[in-house]
Coordinates of C-alpha atoms in Angstrom, one line a residue:
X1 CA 12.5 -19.3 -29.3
X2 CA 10.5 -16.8 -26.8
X3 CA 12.4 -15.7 -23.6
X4 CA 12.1 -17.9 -21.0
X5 CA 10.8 -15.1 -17.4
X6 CA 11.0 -16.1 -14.1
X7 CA 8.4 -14.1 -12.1
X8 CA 9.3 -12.0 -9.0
X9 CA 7.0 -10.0 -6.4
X10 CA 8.1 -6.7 -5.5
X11 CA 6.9 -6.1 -1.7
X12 CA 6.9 -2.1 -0.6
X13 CA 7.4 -1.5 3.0
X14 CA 7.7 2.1 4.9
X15 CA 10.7 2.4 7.3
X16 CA 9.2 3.8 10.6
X17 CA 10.2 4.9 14.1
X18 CA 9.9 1.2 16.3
X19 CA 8.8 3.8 18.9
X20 CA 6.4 5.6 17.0
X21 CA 5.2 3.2 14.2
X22 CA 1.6 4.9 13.9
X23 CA 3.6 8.1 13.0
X24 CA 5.2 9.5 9.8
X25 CA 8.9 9.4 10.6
X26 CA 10.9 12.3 8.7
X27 CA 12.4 11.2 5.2
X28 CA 15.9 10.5 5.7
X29 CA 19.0 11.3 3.3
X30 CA 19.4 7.0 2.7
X31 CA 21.3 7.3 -0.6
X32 CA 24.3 9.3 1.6
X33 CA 24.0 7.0 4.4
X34 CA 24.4 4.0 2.0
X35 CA 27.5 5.5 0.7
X36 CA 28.8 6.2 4.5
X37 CA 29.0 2.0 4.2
X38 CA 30.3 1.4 0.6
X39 CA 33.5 1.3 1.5
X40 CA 33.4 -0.1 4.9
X41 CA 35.1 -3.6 5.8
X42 CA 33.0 -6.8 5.1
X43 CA 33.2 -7.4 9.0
X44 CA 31.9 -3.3 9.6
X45 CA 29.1 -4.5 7.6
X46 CA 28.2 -7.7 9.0
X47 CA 25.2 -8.3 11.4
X48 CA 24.5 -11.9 13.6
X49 CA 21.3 -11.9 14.8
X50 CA 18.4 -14.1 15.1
X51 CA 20.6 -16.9 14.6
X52 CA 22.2 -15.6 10.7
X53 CA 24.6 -13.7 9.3
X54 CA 24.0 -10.8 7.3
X55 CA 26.2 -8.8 5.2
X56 CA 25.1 -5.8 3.4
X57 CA 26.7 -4.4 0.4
X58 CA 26.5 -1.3 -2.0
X59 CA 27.8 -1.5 -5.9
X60 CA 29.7 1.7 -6.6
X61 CA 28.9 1.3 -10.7
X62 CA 24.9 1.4 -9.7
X63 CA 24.0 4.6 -9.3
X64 CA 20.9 4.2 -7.6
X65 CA 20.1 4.1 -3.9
X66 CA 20.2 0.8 -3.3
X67 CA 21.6 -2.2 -1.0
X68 CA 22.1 -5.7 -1.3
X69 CA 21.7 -7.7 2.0
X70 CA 23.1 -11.0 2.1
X71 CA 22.4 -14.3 4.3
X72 CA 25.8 -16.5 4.3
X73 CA 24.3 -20.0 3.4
X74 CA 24.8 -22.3 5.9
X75 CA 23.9 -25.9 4.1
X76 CA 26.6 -27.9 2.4
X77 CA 25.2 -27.7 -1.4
X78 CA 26.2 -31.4 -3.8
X79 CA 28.2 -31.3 -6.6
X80 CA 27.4 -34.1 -9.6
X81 CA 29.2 -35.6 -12.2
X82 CA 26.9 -35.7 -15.0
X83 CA 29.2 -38.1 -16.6
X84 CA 29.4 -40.9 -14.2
X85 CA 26.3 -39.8 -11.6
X86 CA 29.0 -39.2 -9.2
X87 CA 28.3 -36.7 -6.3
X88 CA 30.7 -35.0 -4.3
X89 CA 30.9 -31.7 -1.6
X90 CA 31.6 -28.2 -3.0
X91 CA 35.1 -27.1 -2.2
X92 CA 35.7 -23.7 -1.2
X93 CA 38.6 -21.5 -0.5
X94 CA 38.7 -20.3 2.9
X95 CA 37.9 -16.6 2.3
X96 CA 35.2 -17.7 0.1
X97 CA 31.4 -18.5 0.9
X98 CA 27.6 -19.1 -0.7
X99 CA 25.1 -16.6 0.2
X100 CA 21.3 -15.9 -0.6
X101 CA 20.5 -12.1 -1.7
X102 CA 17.5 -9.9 -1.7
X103 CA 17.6 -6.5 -3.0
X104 CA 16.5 -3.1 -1.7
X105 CA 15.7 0.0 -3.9
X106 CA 15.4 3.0 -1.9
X107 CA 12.7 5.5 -3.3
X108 CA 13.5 9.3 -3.3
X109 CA 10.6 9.7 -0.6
X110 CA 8.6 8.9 2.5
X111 CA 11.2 6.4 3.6
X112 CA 9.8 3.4 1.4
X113 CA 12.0 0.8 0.0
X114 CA 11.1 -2.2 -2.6
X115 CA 12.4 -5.0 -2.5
X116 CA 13.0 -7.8 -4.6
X117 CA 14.4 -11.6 -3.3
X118 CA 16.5 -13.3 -5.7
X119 CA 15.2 -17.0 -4.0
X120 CA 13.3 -18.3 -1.2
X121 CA 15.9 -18.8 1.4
X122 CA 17.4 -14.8 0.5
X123 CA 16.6 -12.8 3.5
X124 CA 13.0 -11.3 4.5
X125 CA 11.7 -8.8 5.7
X126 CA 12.7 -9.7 9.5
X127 CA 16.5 -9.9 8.4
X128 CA 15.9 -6.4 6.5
X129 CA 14.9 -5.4 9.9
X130 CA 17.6 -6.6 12.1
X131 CA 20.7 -6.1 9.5
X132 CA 19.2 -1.9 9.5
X133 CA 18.7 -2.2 13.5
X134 CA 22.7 -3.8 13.9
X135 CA 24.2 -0.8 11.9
X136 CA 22.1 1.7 13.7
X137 CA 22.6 3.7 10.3
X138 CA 19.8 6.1 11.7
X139 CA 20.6 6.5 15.4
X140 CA 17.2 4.9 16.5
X141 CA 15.1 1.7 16.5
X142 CA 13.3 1.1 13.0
X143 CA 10.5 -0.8 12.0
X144 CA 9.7 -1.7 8.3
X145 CA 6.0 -1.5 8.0
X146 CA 3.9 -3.0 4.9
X147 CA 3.1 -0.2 2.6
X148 CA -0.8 -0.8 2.6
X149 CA -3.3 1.2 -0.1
X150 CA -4.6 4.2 2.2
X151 CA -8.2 4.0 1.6
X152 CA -8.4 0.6 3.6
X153 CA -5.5 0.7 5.9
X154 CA -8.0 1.4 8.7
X155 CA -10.9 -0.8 8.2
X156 CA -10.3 -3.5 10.8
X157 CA -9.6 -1.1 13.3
X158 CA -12.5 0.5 12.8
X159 CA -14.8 -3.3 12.1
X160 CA -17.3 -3.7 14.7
X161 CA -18.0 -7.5 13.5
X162 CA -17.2 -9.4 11.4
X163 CA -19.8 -11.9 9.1
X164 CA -17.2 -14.5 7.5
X165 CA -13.4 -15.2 7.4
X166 CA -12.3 -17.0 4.2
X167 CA -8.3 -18.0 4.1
X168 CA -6.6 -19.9 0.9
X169 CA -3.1 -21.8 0.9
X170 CA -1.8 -22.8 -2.0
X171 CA 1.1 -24.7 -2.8
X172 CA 4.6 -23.2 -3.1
X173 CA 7.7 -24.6 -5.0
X174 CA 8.5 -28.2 -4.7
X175 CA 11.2 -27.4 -2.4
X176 CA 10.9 -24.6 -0.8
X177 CA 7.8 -25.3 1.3
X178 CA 7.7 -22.4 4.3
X179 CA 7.0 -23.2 7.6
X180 CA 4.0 -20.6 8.1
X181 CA 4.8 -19.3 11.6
X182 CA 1.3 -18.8 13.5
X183 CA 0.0 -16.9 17.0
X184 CA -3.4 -17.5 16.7
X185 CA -5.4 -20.8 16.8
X186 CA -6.6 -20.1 13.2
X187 CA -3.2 -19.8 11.8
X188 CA -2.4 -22.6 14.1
X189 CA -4.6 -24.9 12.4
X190 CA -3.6 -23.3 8.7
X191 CA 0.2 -24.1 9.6
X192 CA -0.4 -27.2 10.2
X193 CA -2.7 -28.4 7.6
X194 CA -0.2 -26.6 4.8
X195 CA 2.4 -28.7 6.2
X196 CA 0.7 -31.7 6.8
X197 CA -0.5 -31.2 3.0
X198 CA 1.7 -28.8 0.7
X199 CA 0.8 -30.6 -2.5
X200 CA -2.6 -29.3 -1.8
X201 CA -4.9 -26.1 -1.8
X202 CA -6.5 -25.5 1.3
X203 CA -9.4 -23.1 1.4
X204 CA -11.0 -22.3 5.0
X205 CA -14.2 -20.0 5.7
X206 CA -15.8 -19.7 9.0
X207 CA -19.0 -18.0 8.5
X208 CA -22.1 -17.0 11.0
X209 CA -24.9 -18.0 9.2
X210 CA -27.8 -15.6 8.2
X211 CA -30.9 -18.2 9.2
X212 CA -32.7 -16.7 11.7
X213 CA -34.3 -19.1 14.4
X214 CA -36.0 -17.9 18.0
X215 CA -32.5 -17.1 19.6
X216 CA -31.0 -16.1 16.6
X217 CA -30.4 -12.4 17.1
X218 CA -28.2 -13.2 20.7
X219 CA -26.6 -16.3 18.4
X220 CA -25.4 -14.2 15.7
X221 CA -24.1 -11.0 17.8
X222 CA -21.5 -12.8 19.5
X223 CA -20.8 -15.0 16.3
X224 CA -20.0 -11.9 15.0
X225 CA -17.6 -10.8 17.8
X226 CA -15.8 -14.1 18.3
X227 CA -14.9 -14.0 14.4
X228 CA -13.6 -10.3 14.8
X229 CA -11.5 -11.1 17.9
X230 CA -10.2 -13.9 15.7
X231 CA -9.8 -12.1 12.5
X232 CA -7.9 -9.3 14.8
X233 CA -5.8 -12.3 16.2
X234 CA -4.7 -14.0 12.3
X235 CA -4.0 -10.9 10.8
X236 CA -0.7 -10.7 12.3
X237 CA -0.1 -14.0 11.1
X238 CA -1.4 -13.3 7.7
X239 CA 0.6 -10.0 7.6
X240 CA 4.4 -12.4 8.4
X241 CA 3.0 -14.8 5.8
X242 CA 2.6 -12.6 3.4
X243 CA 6.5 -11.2 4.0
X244 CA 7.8 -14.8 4.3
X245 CA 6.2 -17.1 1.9
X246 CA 4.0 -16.9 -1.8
X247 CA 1.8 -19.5 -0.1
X248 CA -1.4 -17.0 0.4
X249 CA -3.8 -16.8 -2.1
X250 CA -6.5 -15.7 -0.4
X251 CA -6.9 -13.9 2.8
X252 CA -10.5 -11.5 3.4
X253 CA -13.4 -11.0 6.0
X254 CA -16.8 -9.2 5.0
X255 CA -17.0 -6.8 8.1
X256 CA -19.3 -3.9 9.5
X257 CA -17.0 -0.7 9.6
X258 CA -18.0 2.1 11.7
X259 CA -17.8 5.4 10.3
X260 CA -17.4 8.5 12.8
X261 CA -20.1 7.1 15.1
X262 CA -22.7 6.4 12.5
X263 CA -24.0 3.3 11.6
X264 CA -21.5 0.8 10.5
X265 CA -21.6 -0.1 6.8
X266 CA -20.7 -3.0 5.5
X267 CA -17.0 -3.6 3.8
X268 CA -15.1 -6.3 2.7
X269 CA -11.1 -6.6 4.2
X270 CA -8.6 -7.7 1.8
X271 CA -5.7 -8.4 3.3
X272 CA -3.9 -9.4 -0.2
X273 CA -5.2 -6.9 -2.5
X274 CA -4.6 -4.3 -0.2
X275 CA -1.0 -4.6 0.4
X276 CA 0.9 -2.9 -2.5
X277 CA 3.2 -5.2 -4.3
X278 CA 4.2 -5.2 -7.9
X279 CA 5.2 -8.0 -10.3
X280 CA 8.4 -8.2 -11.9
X281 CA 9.3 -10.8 -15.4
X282 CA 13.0 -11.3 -14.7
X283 CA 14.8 -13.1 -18.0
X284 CA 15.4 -16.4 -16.9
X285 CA 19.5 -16.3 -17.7
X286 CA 19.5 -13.3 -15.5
X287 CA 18.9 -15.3 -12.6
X288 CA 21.0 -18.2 -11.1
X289 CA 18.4 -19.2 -8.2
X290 CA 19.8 -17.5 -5.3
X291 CA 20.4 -14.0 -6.9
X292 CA 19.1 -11.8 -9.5
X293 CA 21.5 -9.5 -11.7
X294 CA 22.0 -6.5 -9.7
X295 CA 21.5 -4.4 -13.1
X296 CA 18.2 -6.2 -13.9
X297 CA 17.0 -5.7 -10.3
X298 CA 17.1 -2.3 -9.9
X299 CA 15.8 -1.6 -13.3
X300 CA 12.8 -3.5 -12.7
X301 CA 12.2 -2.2 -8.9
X302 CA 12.6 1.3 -10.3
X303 CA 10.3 0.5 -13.0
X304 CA 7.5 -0.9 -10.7
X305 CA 8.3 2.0 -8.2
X306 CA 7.6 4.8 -10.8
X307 CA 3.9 2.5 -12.4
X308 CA 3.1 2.7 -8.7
X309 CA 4.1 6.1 -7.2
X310 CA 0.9 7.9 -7.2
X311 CA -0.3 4.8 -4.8
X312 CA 2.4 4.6 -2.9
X313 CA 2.5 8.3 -2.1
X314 CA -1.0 8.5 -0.7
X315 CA -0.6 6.0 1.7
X316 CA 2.3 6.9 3.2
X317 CA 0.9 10.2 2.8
X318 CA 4.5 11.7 0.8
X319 CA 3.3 15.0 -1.1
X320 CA 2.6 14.0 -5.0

């Protein structure tokens, strides 16, 4: 019988200076620090903030920089009795509780970390972010930045228009559809369409047409502005979807990129393809829905890491 996989993404993020984010924050000594909290008490370890707890945790047999960061569960899971159809609450002892788990591998430079969720409700990359903030392992405010490849990091910035905008959501696990969170109108409109419909694939494209017509020239110009003022505004929303959910398929703009003052040429934005992830076949009995085995994990992370170092150098711009 083959193996039976379960696919997980791997998402790469830089740890950065909330002060500074632009700027390359020296590589820190994380596999000492991580040690510094092996051995600390559960509640010296323990984070509440933005309404969860978070615990994280280091495995003295693994000897790689690594740390597992776990969300106490909060939901009441059902027992059944597969005899009689009976259900019935999950008992636990007092000391003893359900939690989701993601986990981080530390890389050996330029402050990157990859991480891998074992389930949709283990933390993201928000909770990364607080749980690192509430230990203050560093002495400053952090930031965990999207690793992104370094040939197209700056391209919107740089867009002087924008010709189209095409988005696609696509349906995520039968139940664990994520509530896309949204600060733009675009997003607005996405988020509420995937929910109103999450059986379905939604494709959006706003596009200023090429016709020309007597006014045309006017027309098109400040087409072309509004949809970069709105491409600025949804990639924010694109960039938290992205972290939080597998729902984006699609996310890209054709845009005119200015190049040191010359004439602008014209590029296309990818907003998925240009985020560095990596995609991980975990065995299927090595997984029990809410965690992966640590062993498994961290093989695979460091695996990916390695296929992908070259890459991930260059853009956060770590000496090859």
């Amino acid at each position: 019988m083959a193996a039976r996989n379960r696919d997980r993404t791997v998402h790469f993020y830089e740890i950065v200076d909330a002060k500074a984010p632009r700027a390359r924050m020296e590589h820190r000594g994380w596999a000492e620090r991580l040690q510094g909290i092996r051995d600390l008490p559960v509640a010296d370890r323990t984070v509440n903030a933005g309404g969860e707890t978070l615990i994280g945790a280091v495995d003295p047999l693994q000897p790689a920089p690594h740390l597992l960061l776990v969300k106490v569960r909060k939901d009441a899971p059902q027992l059944i009795n597969f005899d009689d159809g009976s259900l019935s609450q999950l008992q636990l002892a007092a000391n003893r509780g359900l939690v989701d788990v993601t986990t981080l591998y530390f890389l050996r430079f330029g402050n990157v970390i990859a991480t891998m969720s074992g389930g949709i409700s283990a933390p993201r990359v928000r909770a990364l972010q607080r749980w690192l903030n509430g230990m203050n392992l560093i002495g400053e405010e952090i930031q965990l930045r999207p690793v992104v490849d370094a040939r197209s990091r700056d391209k919107l910035a740089r867009a002087v228009a924008v010709d189209s905008l095409t988005i696609r959501v696509e349906p995520e696990a039968y139940d664990s559809p994520s509530a896309l969170r949204s600060s733009s109108d675009i997003g607005s409109a996405l988020s509420q369409m995937h929910a109103s419909y999450p059986d379905m694939v939604i494709t959006l494209t706003l596009e200023v047409p090429k016709k020309r017509r007597w006014s045309w020239p006017r027309r098109r110009s400040r087409g072309q502005r509004q949809l970069l003022d709105s491409t600025n505004a949804l990639s924010a929303d694109i960039g938290d979807w992205l972290d939080n959910s597998d729902a984006v398929h699609t996310a890209r703009a054709a845009a005119h990129v200015e190049e040191w003052h010359e004439q602008a040429n014209d590029e296309k934005i990818d907003f998925v393809a240009e985020r560095i992830t990596a995609k991980c076949r975990v065995p299927l009995e090595a997984t029990d829905g809410h965690a992966v085995d640590l062993h498994v994990a961290l093989t695979e992370l460091a695996r990916v890491a390695l296929e992908h170092e070259r890459t991930l150098r260059a853009a956060v711009s770590a000496e090859v």
